[in-house]
Coordinates of C-alpha atoms and ligand atoms in Angstrom, one line a residue:
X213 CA -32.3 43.9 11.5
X214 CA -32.5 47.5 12.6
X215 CA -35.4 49.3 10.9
X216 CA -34.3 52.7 9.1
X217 CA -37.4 54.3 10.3
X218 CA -36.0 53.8 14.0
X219 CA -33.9 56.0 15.8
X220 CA -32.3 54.5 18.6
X221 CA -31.8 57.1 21.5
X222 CA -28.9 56.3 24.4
X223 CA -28.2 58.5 27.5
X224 CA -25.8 56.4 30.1
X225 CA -24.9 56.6 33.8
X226 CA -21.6 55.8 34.3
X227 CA -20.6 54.4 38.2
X228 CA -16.6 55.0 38.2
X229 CA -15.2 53.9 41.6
X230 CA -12.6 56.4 42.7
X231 CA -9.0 55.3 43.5
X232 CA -8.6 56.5 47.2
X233 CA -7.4 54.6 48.7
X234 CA -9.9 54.9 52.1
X235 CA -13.5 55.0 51.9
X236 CA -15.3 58.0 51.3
X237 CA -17.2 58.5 54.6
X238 CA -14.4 56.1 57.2
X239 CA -10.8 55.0 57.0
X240 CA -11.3 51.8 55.9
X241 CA -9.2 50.4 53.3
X242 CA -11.2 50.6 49.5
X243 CA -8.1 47.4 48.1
X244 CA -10.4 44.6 46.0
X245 CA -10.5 41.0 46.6
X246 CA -10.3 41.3 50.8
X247 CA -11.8 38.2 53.0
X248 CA -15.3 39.6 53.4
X249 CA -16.0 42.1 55.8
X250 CA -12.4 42.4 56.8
X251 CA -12.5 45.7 55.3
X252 CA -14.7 47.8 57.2
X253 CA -15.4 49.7 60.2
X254 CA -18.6 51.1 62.8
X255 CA -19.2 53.5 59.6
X256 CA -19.5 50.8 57.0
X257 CA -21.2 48.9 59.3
X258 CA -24.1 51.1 60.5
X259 CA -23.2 51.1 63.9
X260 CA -26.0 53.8 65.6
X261 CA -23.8 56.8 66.5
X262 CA -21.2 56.0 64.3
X263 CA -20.8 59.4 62.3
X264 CA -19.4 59.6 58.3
X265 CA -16.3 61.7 57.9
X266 CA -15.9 62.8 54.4
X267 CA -12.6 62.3 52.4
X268 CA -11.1 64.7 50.8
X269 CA -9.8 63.5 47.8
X270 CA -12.9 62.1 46.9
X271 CA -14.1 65.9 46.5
X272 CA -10.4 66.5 44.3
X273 CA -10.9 63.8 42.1
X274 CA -14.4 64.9 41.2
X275 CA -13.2 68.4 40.6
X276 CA -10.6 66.9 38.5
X277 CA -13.1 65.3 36.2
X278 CA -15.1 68.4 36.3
X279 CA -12.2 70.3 35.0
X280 CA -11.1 67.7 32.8
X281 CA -14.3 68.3 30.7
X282 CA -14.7 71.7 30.8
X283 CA -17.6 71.2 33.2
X284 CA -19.3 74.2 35.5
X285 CA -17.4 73.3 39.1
X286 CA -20.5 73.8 41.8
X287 CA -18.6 76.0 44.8
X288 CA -21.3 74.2 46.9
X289 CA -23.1 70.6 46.6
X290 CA -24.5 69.1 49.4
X291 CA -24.9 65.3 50.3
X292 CA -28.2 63.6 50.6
X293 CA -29.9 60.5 51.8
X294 CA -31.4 58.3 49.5
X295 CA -33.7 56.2 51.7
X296 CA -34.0 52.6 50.3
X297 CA -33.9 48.7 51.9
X298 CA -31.7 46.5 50.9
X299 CA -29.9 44.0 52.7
X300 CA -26.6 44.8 51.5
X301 CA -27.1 48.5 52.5
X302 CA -27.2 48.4 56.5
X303 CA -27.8 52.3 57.4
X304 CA -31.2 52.0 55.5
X305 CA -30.2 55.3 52.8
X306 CA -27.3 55.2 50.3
X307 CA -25.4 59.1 50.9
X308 CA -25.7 60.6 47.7
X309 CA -25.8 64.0 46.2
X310 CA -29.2 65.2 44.2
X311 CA -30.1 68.8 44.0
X312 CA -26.9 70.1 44.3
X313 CA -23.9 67.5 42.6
X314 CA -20.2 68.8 42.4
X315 CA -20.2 68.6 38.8
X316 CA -22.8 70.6 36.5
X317 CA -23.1 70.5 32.9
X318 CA -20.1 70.2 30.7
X319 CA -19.6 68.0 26.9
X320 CA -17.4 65.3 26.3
X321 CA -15.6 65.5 23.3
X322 CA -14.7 62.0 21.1
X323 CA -12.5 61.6 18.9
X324 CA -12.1 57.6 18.8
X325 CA -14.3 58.4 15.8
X326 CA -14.4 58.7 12.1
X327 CA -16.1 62.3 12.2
X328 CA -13.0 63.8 14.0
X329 CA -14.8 65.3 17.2
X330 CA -18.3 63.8 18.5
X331 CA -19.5 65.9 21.6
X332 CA -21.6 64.0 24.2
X333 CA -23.7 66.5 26.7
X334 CA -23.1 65.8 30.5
X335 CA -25.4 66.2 32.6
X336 CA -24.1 66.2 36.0
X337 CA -21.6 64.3 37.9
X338 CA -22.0 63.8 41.7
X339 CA -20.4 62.2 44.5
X340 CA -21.8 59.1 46.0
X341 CA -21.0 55.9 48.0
X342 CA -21.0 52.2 47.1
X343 CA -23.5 50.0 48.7
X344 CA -22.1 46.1 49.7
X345 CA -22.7 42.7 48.3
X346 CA -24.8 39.9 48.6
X347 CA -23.3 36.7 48.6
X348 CA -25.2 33.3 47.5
X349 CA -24.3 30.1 47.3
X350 CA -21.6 29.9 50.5
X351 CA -24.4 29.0 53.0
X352 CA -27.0 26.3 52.9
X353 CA -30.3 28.4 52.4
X354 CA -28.8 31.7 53.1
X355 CA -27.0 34.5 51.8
X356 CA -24.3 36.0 53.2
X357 CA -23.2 39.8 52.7
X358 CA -19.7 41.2 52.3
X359 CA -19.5 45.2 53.1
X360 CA -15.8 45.8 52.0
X361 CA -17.4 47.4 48.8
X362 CA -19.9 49.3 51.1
X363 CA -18.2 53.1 51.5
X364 CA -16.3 53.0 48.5
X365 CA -16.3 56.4 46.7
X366 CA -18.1 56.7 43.6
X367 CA -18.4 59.5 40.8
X368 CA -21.9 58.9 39.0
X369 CA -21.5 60.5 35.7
X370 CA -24.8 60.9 33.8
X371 CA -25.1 62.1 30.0
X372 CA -27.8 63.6 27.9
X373 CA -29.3 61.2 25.5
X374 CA -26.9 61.8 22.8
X375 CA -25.8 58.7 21.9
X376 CA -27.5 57.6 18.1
X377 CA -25.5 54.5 18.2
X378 CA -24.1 51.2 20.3
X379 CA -20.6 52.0 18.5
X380 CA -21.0 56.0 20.0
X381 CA -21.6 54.0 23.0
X382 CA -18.4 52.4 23.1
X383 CA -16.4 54.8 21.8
X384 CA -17.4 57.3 24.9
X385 CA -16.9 54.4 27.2
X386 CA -13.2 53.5 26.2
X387 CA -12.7 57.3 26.0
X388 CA -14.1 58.2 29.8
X389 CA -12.1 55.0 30.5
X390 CA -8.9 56.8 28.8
X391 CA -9.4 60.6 30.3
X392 CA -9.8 58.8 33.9
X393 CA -6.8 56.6 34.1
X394 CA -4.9 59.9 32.4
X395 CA -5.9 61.8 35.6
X396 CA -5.4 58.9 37.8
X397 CA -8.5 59.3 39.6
X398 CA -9.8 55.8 39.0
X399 CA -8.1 52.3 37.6
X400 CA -11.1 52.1 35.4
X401 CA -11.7 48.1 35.9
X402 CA -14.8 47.4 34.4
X403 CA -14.1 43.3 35.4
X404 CA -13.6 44.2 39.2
X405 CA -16.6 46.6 39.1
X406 CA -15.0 50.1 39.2
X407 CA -16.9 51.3 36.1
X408 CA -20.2 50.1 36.0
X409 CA -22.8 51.5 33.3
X410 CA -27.0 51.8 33.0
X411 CA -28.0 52.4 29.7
X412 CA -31.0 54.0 29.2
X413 CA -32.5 52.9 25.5
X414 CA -36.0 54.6 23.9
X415 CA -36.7 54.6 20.1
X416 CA -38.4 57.4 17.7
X417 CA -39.4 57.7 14.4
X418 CA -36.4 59.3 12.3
X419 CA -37.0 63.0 12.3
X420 CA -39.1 63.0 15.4
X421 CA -37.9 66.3 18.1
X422 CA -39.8 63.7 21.4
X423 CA -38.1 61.3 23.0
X424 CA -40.0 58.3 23.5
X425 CA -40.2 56.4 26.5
X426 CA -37.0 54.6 27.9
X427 CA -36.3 51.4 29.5
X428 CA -33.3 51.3 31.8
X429 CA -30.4 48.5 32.0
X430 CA -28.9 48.2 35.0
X431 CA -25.3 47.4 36.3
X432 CA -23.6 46.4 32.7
X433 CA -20.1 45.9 33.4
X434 CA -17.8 44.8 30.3
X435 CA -17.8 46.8 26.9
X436 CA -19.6 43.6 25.0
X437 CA -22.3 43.4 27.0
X438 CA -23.0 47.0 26.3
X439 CA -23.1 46.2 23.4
X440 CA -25.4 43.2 23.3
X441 CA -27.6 44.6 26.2
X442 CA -28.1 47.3 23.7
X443 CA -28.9 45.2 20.6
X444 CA -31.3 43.1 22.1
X445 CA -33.2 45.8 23.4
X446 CA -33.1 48.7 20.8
X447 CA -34.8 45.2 18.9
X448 CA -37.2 44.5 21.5
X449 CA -38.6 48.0 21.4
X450 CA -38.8 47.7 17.6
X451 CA -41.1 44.8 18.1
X452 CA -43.5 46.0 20.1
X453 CA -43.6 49.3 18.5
X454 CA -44.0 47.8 15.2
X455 CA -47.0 45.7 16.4
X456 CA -48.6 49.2 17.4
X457 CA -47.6 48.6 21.1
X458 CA -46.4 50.7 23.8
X459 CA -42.8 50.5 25.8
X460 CA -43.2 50.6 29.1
X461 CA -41.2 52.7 31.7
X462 CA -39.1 50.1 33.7
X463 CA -35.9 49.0 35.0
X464 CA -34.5 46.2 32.8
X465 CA -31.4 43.6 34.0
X466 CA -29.2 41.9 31.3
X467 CA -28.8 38.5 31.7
X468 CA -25.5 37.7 29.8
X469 CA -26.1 34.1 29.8
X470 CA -29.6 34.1 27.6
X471 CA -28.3 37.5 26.2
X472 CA -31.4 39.2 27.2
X473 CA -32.9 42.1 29.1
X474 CA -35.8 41.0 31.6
X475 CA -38.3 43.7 33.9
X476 CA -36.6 44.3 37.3
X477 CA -39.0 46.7 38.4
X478 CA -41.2 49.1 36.6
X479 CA -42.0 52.8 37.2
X480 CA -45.2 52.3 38.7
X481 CA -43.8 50.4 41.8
X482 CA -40.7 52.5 41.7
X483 CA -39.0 53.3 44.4
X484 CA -39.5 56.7 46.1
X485 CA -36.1 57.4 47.3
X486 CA -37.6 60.5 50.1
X487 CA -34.1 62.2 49.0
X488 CA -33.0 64.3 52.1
X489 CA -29.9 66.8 52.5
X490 CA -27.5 64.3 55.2
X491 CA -27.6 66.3 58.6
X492 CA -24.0 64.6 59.4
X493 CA -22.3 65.9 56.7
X494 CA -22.3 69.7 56.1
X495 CA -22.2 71.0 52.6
X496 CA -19.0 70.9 50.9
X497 CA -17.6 74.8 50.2
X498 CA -14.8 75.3 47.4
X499 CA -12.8 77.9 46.9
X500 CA -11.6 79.8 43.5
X501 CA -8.4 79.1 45.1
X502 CA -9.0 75.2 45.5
X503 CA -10.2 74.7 42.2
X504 CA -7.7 76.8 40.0
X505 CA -4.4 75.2 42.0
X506 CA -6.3 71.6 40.9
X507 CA -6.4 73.1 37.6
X508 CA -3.1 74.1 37.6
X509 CA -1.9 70.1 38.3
X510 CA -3.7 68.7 36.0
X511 CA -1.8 66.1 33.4
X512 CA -2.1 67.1 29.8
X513 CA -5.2 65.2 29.1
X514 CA -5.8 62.9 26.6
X515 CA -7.3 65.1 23.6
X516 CA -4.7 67.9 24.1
X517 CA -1.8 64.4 23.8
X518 CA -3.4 63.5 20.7
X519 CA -3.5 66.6 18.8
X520 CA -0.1 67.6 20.3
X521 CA 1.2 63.9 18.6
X522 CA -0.5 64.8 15.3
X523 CA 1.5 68.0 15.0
X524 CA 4.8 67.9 16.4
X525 CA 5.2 63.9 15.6
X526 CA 4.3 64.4 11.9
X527 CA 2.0 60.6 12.2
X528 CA -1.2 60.2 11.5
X529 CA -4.6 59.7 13.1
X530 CA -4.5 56.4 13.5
X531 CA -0.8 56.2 14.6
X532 CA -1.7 58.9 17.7
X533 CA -4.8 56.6 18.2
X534 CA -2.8 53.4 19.0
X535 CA -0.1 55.5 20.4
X536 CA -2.3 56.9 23.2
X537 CA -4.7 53.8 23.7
X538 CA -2.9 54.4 27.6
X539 CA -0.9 57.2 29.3
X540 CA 1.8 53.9 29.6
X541 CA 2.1 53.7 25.7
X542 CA 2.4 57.2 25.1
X543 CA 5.0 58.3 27.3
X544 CA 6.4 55.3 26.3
X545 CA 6.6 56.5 22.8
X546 CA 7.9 59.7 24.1
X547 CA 11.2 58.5 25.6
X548 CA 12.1 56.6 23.2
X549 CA 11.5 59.6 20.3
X550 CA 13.6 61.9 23.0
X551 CA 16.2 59.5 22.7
X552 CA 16.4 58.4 18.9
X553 CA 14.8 61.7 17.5
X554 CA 13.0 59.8 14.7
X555 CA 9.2 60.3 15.5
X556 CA 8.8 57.9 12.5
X557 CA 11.0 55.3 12.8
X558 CA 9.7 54.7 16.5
X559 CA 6.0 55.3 16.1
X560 CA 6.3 52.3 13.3
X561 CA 8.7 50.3 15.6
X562 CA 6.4 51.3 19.2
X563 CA 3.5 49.8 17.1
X564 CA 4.9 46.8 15.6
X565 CA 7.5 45.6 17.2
X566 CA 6.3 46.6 21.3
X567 CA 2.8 46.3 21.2
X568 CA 2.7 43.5 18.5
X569 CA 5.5 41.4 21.2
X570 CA 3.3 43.1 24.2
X571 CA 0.5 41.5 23.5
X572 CA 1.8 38.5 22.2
X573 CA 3.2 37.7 25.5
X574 CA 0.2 39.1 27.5
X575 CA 2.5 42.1 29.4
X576 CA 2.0 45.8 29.9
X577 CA 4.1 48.3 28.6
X578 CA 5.4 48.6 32.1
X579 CA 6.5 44.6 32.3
X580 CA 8.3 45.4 28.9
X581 CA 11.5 43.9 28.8
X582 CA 13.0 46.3 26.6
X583 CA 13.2 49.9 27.9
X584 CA 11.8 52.8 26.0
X585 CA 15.2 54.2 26.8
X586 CA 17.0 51.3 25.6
X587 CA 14.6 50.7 22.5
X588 CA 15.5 54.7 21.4
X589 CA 19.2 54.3 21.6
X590 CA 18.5 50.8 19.8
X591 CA 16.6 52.9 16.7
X592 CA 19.6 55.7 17.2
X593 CA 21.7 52.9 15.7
X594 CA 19.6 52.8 12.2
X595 CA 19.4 56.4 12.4
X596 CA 23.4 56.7 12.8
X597 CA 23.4 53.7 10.0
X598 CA 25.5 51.7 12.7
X599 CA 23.2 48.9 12.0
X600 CA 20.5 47.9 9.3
X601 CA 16.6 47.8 10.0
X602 CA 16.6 44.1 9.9
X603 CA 19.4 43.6 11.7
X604 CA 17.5 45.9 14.6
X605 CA 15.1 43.4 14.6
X606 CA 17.1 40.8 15.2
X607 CA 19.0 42.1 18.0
X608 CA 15.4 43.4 19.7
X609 CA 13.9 40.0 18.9
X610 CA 16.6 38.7 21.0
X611 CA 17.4 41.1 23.6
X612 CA 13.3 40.4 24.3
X613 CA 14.1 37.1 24.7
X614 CA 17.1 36.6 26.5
X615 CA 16.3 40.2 28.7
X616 CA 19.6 41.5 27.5
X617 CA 20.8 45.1 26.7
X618 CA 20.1 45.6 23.0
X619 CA 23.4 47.5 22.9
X620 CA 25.6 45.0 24.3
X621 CA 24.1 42.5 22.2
X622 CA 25.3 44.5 18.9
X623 CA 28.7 44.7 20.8
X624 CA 28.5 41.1 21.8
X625 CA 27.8 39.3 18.3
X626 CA 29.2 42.5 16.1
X627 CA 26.5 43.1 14.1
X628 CA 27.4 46.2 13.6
X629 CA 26.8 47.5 9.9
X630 CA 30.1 47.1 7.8
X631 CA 30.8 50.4 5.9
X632 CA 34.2 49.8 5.2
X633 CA 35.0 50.1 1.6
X634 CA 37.6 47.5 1.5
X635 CA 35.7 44.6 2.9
X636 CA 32.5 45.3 1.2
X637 CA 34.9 45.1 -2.3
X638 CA 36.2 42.0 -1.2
X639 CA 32.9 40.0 -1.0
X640 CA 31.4 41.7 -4.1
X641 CA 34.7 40.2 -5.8
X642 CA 33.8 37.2 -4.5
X643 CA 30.2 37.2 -5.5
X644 CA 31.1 38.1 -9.1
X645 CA 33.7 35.5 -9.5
X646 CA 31.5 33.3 -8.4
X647 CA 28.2 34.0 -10.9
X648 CA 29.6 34.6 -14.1
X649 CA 26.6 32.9 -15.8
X650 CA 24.7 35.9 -14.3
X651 CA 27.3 38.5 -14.9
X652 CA 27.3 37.5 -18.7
X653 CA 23.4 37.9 -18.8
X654 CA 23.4 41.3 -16.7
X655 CA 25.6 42.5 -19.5
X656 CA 23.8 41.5 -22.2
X657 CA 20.5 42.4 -20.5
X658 CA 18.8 46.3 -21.3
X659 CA 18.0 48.3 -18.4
X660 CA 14.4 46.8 -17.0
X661 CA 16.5 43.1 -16.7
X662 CA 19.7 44.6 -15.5
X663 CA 17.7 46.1 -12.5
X664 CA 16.7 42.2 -11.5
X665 CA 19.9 40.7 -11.6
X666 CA 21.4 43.5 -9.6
X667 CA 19.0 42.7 -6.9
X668 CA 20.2 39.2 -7.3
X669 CA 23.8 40.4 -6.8
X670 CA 22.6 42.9 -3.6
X671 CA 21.3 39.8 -2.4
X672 CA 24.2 37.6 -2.6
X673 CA 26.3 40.4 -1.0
X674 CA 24.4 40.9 1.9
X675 CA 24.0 36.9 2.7
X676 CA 27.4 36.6 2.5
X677 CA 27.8 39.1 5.1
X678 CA 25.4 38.0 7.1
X679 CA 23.0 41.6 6.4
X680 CA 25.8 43.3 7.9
X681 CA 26.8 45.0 4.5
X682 CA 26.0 48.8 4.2
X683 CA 23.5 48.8 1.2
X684 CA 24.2 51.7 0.0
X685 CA 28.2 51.0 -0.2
X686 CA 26.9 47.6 -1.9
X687 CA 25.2 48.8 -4.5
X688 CA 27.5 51.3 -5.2
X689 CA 30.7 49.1 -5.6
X690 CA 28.9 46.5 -7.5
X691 CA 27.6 49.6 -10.3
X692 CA 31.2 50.1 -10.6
X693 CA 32.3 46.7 -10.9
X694 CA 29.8 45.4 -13.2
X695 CA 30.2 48.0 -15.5
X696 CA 34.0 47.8 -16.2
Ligands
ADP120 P1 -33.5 58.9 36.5 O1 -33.0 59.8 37.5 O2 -34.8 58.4 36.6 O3 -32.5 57.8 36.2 P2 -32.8 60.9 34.5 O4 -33.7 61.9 33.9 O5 -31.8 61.4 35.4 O6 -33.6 59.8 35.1 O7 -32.1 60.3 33.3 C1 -31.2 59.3 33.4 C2 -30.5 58.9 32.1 O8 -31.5 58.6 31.2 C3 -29.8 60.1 31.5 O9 -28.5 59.6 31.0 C4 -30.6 60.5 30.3 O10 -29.8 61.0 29.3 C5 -31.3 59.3 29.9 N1 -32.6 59.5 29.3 C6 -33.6 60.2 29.8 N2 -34.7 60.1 28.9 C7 -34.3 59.3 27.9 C8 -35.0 58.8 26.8 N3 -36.3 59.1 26.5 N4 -34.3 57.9 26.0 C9 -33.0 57.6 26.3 N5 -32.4 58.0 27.3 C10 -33.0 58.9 28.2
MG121 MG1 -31.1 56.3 36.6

């Protein structure tokens, strides 16, 4: 149980792997899943005298981040080595950027949140590239090592410890995942590794201004295990403060089997990285120029799409929320209010019919077998009163089905709403000749009862026009009838 003494204090470092689709230092391909080592080149592989050539859109992407925060853009950041061993890491030193990132301070603002906005500090965001992997368990007694991975671009993205919470946590997480599959600079994966996360974890007494000491957890990669990793440990900590003990600087690993956090290496036997500026690589130079014509290409983002939904949609909070849980959904919802101009009618029908089938069926709103164009002219037909709600949910359930046009299929099985006076008399005729046990009582009935059995009649009218009837032409006719 958390203590209410204990504040739990949370600054993370995001990994997101950019979606270039060469390396950052060679032209080797970045795709996932490759046969091992089939995906590199003298660069990846350390060759001696093989020299890195950096990739542009690396250097665009991180600018677009940059911007897409509100962050101060650095007009020059330089790459460094970071000098470590590690077999999966053949040059000897990682290229990094320390002193001098491409992305200064800027805040993230939430607002997957109750409280409206929650701003998060960033610190700095800098350009870096992926190491490889180790592979156990293919060769008897040895490891082998796969270096597609090694070279792929990477945007470290490292926040002041703002976070109060595991639930602010995840909240920033699925909302750095939104804002950077909005800009399309990364597919955001966390099960194929492109957003990896260390959570940094100290505790204080409630209305303390120090920070206490943090332990790190390395290398978290799914949204629950964020989540646990952070439980476990916040309660840890608790129990060794508690018992008048002190937490001890270190680099933690989550083990998601035990669901537990064990040393990997503490502070004392830390690494000493000897960070020096790369001399193959000179520092990167923008221009005003470069960074304002980014600027000016930059996709509305994902705060701007959800107060812009609020307004000129007329939904609510948690409608825009659902409606803009990916850039898919909400232009999605967009073509198909262009078409039926009901922002209503289709943020209700979006939500429960689409997504509800969607996920039902395990698809994207892409794989949808219904068109957003072809669901808007399907909700133009309630709007025009062509057909009823119910009967729209018929012909969609169908059309999703058999993959059919929702329009032909009105044509096809002519569901199309009768209006017509004439034929809407006949069956209410029919229906009254038919219950005159019921017509006796409705006319004998006062006012509260009478309501009842007309819904009885309604009822009868529209089964025996199989929902077709117009309501409103229904109810009308049988008023008249049953009170001549
Ligand atoms: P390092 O370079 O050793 O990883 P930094 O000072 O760059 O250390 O901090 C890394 C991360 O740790 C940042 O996200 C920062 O907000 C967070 N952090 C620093 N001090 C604390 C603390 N006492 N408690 C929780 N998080 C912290
Ligand atoms: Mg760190």
């Amino acid at each position: 149980m958390l203590d209410p003494n204990w504040e739990t204090v949370i600054g993370l470092e995001v990994h997101l792997q950019l979606a270039t689709s060469s390396k950052i230092f060679s032209g080797s391909s970045t795709s996932f899943g490759g046969t091992p080592n089939s995906q590199t080149c003298s660069v990846d592989l350390a060759m001696p005298g093989a020299l890195p050539v950096f990739n542009e859109l690396a250097l665009r992407y991180a600018v677009m981040f940059g911007l897409g925060i509100g962050a101060q853009i650095n007009k020059t950041s330089i790459f460094d080595r970071k000098n470590y061993f590690y077999p999966d890491l053949p040059k000897g030193y990682q290229i990094s950027q320390f002193h001098h990132p491409v992305v200064g301070r800027g805040t993230f603002e939430l607002f997957f949140d109750d409280q409206d906005i929650y701003k998060i500090g960033i610190t700095r965001a800098h350009l870096e590239e992926d190491a490889g992997k180790s592979v156990h368990g293919h060769f008897d007694g040895k490891s082998g090592i796969d270096l597609n991975r090694a070279g792929t671009p990477l945007l470290e993205i490292v926040t002041d410890p703002d976070f109060r919470s595991s639930e602010q946590v995840i909240y920033y997480l699925k909302a750095l995942h939104l804002l950077v599959t909005y800009l399309g600079i990364s597919d955001g994966n966390m099960a194929e590794g492109s957003m990896r996360c260390d959570v940094n974890i100290s505790l204080r007494k409630k209305g303390d201004c120090n920070l206490g000491t943090r332990t790190e957890i390395k290398n978290i990669n799914s949204f629950r295990f964020v989540e646990r990793a952070i439980s476990f440990e916040v309660n840890r900590q608790i129990d060794i403060l508690e018992d008048g003990g002190k937490v001890i600087q270190e680099t933690r690993l989550y083990d998601s089997e035990l669901d537990e956090t064990r040393p990997m290496r503490s502070k004392e036997i830390a690494n000493d990285y000897r960070y020096f500026p790369e001399p193959d690589l000179l520092p990167i130079q923008i221009s005003d120029d470069y960074i304002s014509k980014i600027r000016d290409s930059m996709p509305e983002l994902p705060l701007a799409k959800y107060r812009r939904f609020i307004e000129t949609y007329d939904i609510t909070k948690d409608d825009a929320e659902i409606l803009l849980a990916s850039k898919e959904i909400a232009d999605y919802y967009e073509e198909v209010v262009a078409t039926c101009a009901d922002s209503k009618l289709s943020s209700n029908w979006v939500q429960t019919e689409m997504l509800a089938k969607l996920n039902k069926s395990n698809l994207c709103v892409s794989q949808s077998p219904i068109s957003a164009r072809q669901l808007g002219l399907l909700l133009s037909k309630i709007v025009d009163k062509t057909i009823s709600g119910k009967i729209a949910k018929q012909v969609f359930a169908e059309a999703w089905s058999a993959e059919e046009d929702p329009l032909e299929l009105i044509e096809k099985k002519e569901l199309k709403q009768v209006d017509d006076f004439d034929k809407i008399h006949t069956i209410v005729q029919e229906v009254i000749n038919k219950n005159t046990d019921q017509v006796k009582q409705y006319l004998a009935a006062n006012d509260q009862k009478r309501k009842k059995l007309l819904g009885f009649f309604v009822g009868q009218v529209m089964q025996l026009s199989n929902g077709r009837a117009n309501p409103k032409v229904v109810n009308q006719i049988l008023n008249q009838k049953l009170s001549e």
